[in-house]
mmCIF file of C-alpha atoms in Angstrom:
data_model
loop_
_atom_site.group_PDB
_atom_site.id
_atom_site.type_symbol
_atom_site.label_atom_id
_atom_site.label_comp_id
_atom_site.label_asym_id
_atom_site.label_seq_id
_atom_site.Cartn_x
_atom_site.Cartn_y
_atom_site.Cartn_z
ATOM 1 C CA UNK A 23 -16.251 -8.289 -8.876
ATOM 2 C CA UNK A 24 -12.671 -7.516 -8.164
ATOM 3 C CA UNK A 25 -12.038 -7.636 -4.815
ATOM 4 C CA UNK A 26 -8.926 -8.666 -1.945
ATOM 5 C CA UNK A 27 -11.110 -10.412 1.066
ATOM 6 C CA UNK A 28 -9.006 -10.483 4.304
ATOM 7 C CA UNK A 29 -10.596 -12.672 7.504
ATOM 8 C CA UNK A 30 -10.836 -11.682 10.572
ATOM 9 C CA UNK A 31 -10.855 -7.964 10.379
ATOM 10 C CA UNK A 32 -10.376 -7.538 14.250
ATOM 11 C CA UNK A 33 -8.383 -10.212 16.140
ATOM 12 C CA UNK A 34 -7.229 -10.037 20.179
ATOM 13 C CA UNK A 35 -4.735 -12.464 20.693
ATOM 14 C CA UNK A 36 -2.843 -13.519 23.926
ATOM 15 C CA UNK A 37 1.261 -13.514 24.010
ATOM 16 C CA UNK A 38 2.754 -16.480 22.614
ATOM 17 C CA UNK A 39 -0.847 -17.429 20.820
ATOM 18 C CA UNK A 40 -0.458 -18.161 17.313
ATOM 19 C CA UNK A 41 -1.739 -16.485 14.487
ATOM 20 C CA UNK A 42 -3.210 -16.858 11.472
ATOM 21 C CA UNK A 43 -4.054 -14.148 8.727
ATOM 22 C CA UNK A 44 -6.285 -15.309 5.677
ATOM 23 C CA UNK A 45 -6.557 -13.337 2.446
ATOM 24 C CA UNK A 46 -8.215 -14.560 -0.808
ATOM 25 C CA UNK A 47 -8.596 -12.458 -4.160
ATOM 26 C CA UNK A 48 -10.114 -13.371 -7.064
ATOM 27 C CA UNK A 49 -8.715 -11.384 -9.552
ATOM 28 C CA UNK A 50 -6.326 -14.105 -10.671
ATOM 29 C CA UNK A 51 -3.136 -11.786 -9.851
ATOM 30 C CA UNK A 52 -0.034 -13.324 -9.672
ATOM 31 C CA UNK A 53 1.943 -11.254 -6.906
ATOM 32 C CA UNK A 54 0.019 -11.269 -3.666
ATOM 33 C CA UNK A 55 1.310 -8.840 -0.697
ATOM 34 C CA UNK A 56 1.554 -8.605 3.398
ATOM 35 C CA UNK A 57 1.783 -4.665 4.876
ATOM 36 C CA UNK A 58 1.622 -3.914 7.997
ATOM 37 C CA UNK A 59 0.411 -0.448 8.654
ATOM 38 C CA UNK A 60 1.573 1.233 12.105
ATOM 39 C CA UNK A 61 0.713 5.281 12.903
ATOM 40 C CA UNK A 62 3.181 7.587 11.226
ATOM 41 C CA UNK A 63 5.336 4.558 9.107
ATOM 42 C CA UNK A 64 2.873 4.559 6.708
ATOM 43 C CA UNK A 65 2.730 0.890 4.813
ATOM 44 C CA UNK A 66 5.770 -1.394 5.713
ATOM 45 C CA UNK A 67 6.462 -4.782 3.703
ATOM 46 C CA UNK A 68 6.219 -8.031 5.300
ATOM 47 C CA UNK A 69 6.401 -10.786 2.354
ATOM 48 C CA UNK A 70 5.158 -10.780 -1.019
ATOM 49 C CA UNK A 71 4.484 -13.682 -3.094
ATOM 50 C CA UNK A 72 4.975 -13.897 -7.033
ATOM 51 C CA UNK A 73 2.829 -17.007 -7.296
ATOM 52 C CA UNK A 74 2.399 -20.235 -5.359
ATOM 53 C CA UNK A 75 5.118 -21.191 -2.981
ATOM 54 C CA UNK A 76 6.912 -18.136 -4.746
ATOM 55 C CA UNK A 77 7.427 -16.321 -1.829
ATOM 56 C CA UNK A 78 10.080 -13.519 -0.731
ATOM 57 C CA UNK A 79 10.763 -11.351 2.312
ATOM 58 C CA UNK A 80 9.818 -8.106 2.127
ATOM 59 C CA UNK A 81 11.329 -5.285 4.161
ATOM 60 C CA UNK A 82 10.309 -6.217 7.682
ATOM 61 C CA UNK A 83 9.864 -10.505 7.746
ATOM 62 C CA UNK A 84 11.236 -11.213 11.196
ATOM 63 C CA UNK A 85 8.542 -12.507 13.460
ATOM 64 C CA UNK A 86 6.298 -13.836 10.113
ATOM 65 C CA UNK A 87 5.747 -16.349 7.726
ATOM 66 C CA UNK A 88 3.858 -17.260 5.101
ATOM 67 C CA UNK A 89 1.772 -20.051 2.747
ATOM 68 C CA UNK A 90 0.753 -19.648 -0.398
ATOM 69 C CA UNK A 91 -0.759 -23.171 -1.972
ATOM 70 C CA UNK A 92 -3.138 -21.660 -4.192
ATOM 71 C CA UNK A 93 -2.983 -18.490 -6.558
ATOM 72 C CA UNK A 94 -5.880 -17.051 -5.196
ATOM 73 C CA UNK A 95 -4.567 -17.144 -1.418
ATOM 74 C CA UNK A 96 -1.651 -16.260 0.977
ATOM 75 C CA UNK A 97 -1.798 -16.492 4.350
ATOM 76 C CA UNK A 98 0.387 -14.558 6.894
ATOM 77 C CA UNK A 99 1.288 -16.593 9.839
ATOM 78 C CA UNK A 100 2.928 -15.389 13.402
ATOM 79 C CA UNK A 101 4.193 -17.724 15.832
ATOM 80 C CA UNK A 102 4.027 -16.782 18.769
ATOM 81 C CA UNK A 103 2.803 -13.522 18.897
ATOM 82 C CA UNK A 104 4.669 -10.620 20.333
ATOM 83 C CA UNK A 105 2.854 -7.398 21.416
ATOM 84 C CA UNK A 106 4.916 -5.159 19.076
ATOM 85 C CA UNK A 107 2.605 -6.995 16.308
ATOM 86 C CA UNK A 108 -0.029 -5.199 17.417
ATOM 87 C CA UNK A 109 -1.162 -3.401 14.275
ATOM 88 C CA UNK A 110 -3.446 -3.374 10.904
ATOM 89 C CA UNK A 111 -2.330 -5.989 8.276
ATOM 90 C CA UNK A 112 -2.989 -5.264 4.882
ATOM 91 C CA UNK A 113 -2.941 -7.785 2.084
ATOM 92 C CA UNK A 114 -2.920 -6.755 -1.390
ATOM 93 C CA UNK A 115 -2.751 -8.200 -4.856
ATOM 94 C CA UNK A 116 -1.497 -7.083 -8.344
ATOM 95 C CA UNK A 117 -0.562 -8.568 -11.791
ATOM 96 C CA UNK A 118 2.938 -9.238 -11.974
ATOM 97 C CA UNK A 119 3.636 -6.063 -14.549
ATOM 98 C CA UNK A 120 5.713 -3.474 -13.931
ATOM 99 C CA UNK A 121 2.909 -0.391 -14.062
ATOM 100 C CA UNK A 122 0.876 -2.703 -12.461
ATOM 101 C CA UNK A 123 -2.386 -1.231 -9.970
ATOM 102 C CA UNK A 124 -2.211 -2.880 -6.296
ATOM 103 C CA UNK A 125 -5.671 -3.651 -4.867
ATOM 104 C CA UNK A 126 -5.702 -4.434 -1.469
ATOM 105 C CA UNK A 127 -8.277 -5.802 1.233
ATOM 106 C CA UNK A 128 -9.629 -3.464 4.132
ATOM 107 C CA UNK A 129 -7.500 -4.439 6.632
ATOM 108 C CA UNK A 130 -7.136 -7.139 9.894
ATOM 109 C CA UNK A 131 -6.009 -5.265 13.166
ATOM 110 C CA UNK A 132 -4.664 -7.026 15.008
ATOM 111 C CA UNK A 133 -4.439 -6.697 18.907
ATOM 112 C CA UNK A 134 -1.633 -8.596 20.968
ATOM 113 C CA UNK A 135 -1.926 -8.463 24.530
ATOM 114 C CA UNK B 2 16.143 5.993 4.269
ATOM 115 C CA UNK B 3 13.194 5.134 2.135
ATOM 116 C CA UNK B 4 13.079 4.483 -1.433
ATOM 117 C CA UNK B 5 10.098 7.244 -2.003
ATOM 118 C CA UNK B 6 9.614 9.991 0.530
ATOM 119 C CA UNK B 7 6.737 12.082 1.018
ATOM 120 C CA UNK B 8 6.338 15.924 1.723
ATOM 121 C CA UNK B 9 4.742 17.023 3.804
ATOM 122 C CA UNK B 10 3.835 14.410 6.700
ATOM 123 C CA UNK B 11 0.487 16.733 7.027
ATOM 124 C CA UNK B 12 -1.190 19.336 5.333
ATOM 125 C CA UNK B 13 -4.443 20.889 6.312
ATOM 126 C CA UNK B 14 -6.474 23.409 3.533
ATOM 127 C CA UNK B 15 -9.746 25.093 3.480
ATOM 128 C CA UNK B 16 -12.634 23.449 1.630
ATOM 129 C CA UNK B 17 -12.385 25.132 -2.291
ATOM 130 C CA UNK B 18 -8.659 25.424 -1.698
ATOM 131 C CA UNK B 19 -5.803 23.610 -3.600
ATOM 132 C CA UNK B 20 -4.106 20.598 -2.306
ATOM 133 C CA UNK B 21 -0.261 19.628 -3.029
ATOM 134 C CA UNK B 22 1.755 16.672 -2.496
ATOM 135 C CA UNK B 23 4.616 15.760 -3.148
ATOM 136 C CA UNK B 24 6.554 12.570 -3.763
ATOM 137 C CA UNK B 25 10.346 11.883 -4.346
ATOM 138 C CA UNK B 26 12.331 8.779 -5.072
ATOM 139 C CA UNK B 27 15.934 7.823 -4.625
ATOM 140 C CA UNK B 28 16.096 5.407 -6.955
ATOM 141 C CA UNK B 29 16.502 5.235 -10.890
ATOM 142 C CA UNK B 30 14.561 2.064 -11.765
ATOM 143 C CA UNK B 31 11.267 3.985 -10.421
ATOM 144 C CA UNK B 32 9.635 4.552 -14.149
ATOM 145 C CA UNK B 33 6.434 4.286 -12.848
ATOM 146 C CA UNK B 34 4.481 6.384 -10.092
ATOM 147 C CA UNK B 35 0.867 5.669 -8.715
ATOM 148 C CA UNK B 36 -0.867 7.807 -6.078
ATOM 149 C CA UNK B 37 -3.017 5.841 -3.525
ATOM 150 C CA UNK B 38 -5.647 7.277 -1.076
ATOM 151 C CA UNK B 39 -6.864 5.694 2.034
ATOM 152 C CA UNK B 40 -9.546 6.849 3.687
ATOM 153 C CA UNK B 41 -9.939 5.943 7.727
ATOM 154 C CA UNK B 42 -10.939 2.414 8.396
ATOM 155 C CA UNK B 43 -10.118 0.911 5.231
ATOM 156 C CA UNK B 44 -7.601 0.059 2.554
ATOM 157 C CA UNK B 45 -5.696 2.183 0.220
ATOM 158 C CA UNK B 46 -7.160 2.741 -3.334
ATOM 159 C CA UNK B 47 -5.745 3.373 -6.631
ATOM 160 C CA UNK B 48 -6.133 7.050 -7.455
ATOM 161 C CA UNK B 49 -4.102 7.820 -10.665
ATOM 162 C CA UNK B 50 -1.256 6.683 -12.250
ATOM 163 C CA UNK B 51 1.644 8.707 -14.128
ATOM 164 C CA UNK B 52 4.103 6.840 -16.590
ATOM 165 C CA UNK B 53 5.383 9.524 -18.516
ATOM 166 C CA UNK B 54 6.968 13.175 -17.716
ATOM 167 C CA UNK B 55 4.803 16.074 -17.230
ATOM 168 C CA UNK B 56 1.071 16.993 -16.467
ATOM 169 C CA UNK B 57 -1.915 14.011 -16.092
ATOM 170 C CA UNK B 58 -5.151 15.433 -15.589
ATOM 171 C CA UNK B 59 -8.739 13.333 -13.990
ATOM 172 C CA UNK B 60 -10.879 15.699 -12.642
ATOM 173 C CA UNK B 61 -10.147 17.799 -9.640
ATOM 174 C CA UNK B 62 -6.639 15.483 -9.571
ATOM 175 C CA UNK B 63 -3.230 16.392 -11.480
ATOM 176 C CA UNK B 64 -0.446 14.831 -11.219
ATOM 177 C CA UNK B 65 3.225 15.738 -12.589
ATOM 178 C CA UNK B 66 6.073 13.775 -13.510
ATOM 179 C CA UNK B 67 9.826 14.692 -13.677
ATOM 180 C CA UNK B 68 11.924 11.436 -14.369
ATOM 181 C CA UNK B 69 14.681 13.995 -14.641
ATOM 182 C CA UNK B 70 14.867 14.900 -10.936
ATOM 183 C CA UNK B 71 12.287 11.794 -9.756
ATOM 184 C CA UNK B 72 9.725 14.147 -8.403
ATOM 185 C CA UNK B 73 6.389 13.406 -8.552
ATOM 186 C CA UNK B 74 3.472 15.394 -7.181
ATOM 187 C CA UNK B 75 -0.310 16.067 -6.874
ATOM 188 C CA UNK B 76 -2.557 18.426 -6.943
ATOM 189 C CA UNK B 77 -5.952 18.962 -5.751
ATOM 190 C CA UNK B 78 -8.182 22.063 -6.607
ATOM 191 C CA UNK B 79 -11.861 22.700 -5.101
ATOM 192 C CA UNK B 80 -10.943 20.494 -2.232
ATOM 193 C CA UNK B 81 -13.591 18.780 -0.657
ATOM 194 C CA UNK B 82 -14.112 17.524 3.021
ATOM 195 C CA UNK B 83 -14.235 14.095 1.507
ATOM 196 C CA UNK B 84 -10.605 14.316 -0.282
ATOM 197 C CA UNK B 85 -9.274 14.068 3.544
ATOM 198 C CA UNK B 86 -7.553 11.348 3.371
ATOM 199 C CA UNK B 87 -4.107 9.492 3.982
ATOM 200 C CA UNK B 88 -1.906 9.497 0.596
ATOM 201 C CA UNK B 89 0.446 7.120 -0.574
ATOM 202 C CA UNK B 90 3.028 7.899 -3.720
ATOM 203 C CA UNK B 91 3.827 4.336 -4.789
ATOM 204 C CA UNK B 92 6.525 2.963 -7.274
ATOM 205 C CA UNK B 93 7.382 -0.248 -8.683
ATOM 206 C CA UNK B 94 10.738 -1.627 -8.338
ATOM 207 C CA UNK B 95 12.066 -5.334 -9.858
ATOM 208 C CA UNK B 96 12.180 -8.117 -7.275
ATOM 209 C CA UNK B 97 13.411 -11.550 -6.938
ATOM 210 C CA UNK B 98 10.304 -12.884 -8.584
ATOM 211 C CA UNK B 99 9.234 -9.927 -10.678
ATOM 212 C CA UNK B 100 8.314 -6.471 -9.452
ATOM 213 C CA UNK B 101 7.229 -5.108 -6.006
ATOM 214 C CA UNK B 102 5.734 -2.187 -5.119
ATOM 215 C CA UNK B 103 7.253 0.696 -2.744
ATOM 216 C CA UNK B 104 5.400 2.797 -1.012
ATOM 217 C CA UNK B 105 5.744 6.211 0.591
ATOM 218 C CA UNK B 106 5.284 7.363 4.364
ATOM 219 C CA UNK B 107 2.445 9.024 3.064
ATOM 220 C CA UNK B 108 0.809 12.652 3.143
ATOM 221 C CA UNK B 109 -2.285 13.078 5.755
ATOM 222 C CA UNK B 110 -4.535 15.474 4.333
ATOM 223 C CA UNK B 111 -7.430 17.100 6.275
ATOM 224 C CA UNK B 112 -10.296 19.424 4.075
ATOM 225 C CA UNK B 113 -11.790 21.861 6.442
ATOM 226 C CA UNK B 114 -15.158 22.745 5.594
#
């Protein structure tokens, strides 16, 4: 069963709490993906990983990091959480190929107050 | 300015009635184009993908190529309330570590019965 499992899907966290965003797949994909998704700016790019401890930032890393110890997971961490992180996260997953499909999880939204 | 834009940010058509989107990109090393749909509450889906120039037909979807100009778009006839949806051009790009997916602002479609 392919699928991209993301835990929690709904978070409320307090300024300054840390943060911790768990995604699995087991689809044995190489290149694993953070988004976050924010009304009208459609799906921005946080990190994406090509394998384990492969990891590169995407278009919007400030605020974030990440782990990725196994293939099948990657983890999106916030330190001290700001409320302009309020959002849905997305993580995806994909073979490594160049025409490559992106499956992705249903989402963790995430509430900073 | 974004690698692929999307036109137009919303479109609205009558139930039966045909559906287009469009998708451009910037950027030569796009090759390869996928179309993504998210419906509300969950994750974006693979819809169809287009490698090569011209017409690629599944169903009530079509989508056209033009490497030539880097427009892609799609089509939907007999629209259905269900189609409404959030849609995402995509395009893979090479990364540090391999390839990464871009993807659009999206299109916001909404089927009126």
């Amino acid at each position: 069963d392919m699928k991209v499992t993301q835990m929690p899907r709904y978070l409320i966290k307090r300024m300054g709490e840390n943060v911790l965003l768990e995604c699995g797949q087991d689809m044995s994909h190489e290149t694993m993906y953070w988004y976050r998704q924010d009304p009208g700016l459609g799906l921005q790019l946080i990190y994406i990983s090509y394998d384990v401890d492969s990891n590169s930032e995407g278009d919007i890393p400030k605020g974030y990091r990440v782990s990725r110890k196994k293939r099948e997971h990657f983890s999106l961490i916030l330190d001290s959480a700001k409320t302009n992180q309020t959002s849905v996260y997305f993580c995806a997953s994909s073979f490594g190929t160049v025409n490559t499909e992106v499956f992705f999880g249903k989402g963790t939204r995430l509430t900073v107050v | 300015q974004q690698k692929v834009q999307q036109s137009p940010e919303s479109l609205s058509v009558p139930e039966g009635g045909m559906a287009s989107l469009n998708c451009t990109s910037s950027d030569r090393n796009f090759q390869y184009f996928w179309w993504y749909r998210q419906h509300s509450g969950e994750g974006p889906k693979a819809l169809m993908s287009i490698f090569s120039d011209g017409d690629k037909k599944e169903g009530r979807f079509t989508a056209h190529l033009n490497k030539a100009s880097l427009h892609v778009s799609l089509h939907i006839r007999d629209s259905q309330p269900s189609d409404s949806a959030l849609y995402f051009c995509a395009a893979s790009e090479p990364g540090t570590g391999g390839y990464k997916v871009v993807f659009g602002s999206g299109t916001r479609l909404l089927v009126s019965p």
